[in-house]
């Protein structure tokens, strides 16, 4: 399996070149520094969820292209065994379980969230819809201006192309998230 930093580096360069963007233009569109883009492309950065989402949105690609290696063999991910990408501003970790095919543009994540600062997300690519099923704990989830309290087993669909939030209300909060671009 390819090391994550090398994969991000390789895929970022490929997608930036496909989009016909310079590193400076990508940085401007993503709202990050040119140095950050350069470090990501050289494999020397340790990006946060926010940085990768911003870059993916600026490139118009799913977040998963940076972290998932396509493979047709059966995949088993044992609970607690997979490393995720951590948020910079909240106790929030997203583990990519499965990425949709490039034309499908949907990703499946396991979220591990602890009570702390809410995980506030800026709008993703236009047409993004997120689906959440809460597995354990409790959380406020959905539109930033009107989040909804979820209990285990609850399902919520909301626009991911508008500001949204995920705030754990109890320890050990876990959820399944599907992010799709329609």
mmCIF file of C-alpha atoms in Angstrom, residues 62-130:
data_model
loop_
_atom_site.group_PDB
_atom_site.id
_atom_site.type_symbol
_atom_site.label_atom_id
_atom_site.label_comp_id
_atom_site.label_asym_id
_atom_site.label_seq_id
_atom_site.Cartn_x
_atom_site.Cartn_y
_atom_site.Cartn_z
ATOM 1 C CA UNK A 62 -13.905 14.170 -4.280
ATOM 2 C CA UNK A 63 -11.825 14.264 -1.085
ATOM 3 C CA UNK A 64 -11.281 10.521 -1.434
ATOM 4 C CA UNK A 65 -9.011 10.837 -4.488
ATOM 5 C CA UNK A 66 -6.264 11.917 -2.072
ATOM 6 C CA UNK A 67 -6.593 9.124 0.470
ATOM 7 C CA UNK A 68 -8.022 6.042 -1.222
ATOM 8 C CA UNK A 69 -6.202 3.533 -3.398
ATOM 9 C CA UNK A 70 -8.539 1.849 -5.885
ATOM 10 C CA UNK A 71 -8.540 -1.930 -5.491
ATOM 11 C CA UNK A 72 -10.974 -4.645 -6.596
ATOM 12 C CA UNK A 73 -10.085 -7.213 -3.930
ATOM 13 C CA UNK A 74 -12.275 -7.619 -0.813
ATOM 14 C CA UNK A 75 -11.544 -4.960 1.774
ATOM 15 C CA UNK A 76 -11.893 -5.484 5.519
ATOM 16 C CA UNK A 77 -11.338 -2.631 7.942
ATOM 17 C CA UNK A 78 -11.554 -3.721 11.556
ATOM 18 C CA UNK A 79 -13.084 -1.259 13.985
ATOM 19 C CA UNK A 80 -10.384 0.953 15.452
ATOM 20 C CA UNK A 81 -7.698 -0.371 13.105
ATOM 21 C CA UNK A 82 -7.778 2.331 10.448
ATOM 22 C CA UNK A 83 -6.111 5.695 10.788
ATOM 23 C CA UNK A 84 -8.128 8.687 9.776
ATOM 24 C CA UNK A 85 -7.530 12.299 8.905
ATOM 25 C CA UNK A 86 -7.949 14.567 11.918
ATOM 26 C CA UNK A 87 -9.536 17.998 11.963
ATOM 27 C CA UNK A 88 -7.342 20.908 13.019
ATOM 28 C CA UNK A 89 -9.975 22.633 15.134
ATOM 29 C CA UNK A 90 -12.035 19.832 16.724
ATOM 30 C CA UNK A 91 -11.752 16.316 18.138
ATOM 31 C CA UNK A 92 -12.976 14.865 14.850
ATOM 32 C CA UNK A 93 -11.480 12.102 12.750
ATOM 33 C CA UNK A 94 -12.730 10.912 9.344
ATOM 34 C CA UNK A 95 -11.755 7.416 8.208
ATOM 35 C CA UNK A 96 -12.407 6.813 4.529
ATOM 36 C CA UNK A 97 -13.985 3.358 4.308
ATOM 37 C CA UNK A 98 -14.803 3.357 0.596
ATOM 38 C CA UNK A 99 -14.512 5.798 -2.249
ATOM 39 C CA UNK A 100 -16.982 5.809 -5.078
ATOM 40 C CA UNK A 101 -15.804 5.456 -8.648
ATOM 41 C CA UNK A 102 -14.730 8.798 -10.148
ATOM 42 C CA UNK A 103 -17.969 9.040 -12.132
ATOM 43 C CA UNK A 104 -20.070 8.130 -9.050
ATOM 44 C CA UNK A 105 -18.499 10.845 -6.873
ATOM 45 C CA UNK A 106 -19.510 9.455 -3.485
ATOM 46 C CA UNK A 107 -17.429 8.492 -0.477
ATOM 47 C CA UNK A 108 -18.174 6.476 2.688
ATOM 48 C CA UNK A 109 -16.583 7.498 5.995
ATOM 49 C CA UNK A 110 -16.553 6.408 9.610
ATOM 50 C CA UNK A 111 -16.478 9.448 11.901
ATOM 51 C CA UNK A 112 -14.962 9.283 15.376
ATOM 52 C CA UNK A 113 -15.903 12.408 17.303
ATOM 53 C CA UNK A 114 -15.520 13.482 20.915
ATOM 54 C CA UNK A 115 -17.176 16.393 22.717
ATOM 55 C CA UNK A 116 -15.029 19.437 22.030
ATOM 56 C CA UNK A 117 -15.279 22.290 19.601
ATOM 57 C CA UNK A 118 -17.865 21.557 16.893
ATOM 58 C CA UNK A 119 -16.466 20.501 13.508
ATOM 59 C CA UNK A 120 -17.633 23.350 11.278
ATOM 60 C CA UNK A 121 -17.346 22.727 7.557
ATOM 61 C CA UNK A 122 -17.322 25.272 4.803
ATOM 62 C CA UNK A 123 -19.395 24.440 1.722
ATOM 63 C CA UNK A 124 -18.044 21.592 -0.403
ATOM 64 C CA UNK A 125 -18.395 21.264 -4.189
ATOM 65 C CA UNK A 126 -21.737 22.520 -5.543
ATOM 66 C CA UNK A 127 -24.267 19.675 -5.534
ATOM 67 C CA UNK A 128 -22.737 17.888 -2.519
ATOM 68 C CA UNK A 129 -25.233 16.114 -0.261
ATOM 69 C CA UNK A 130 -24.215 14.411 2.980
#
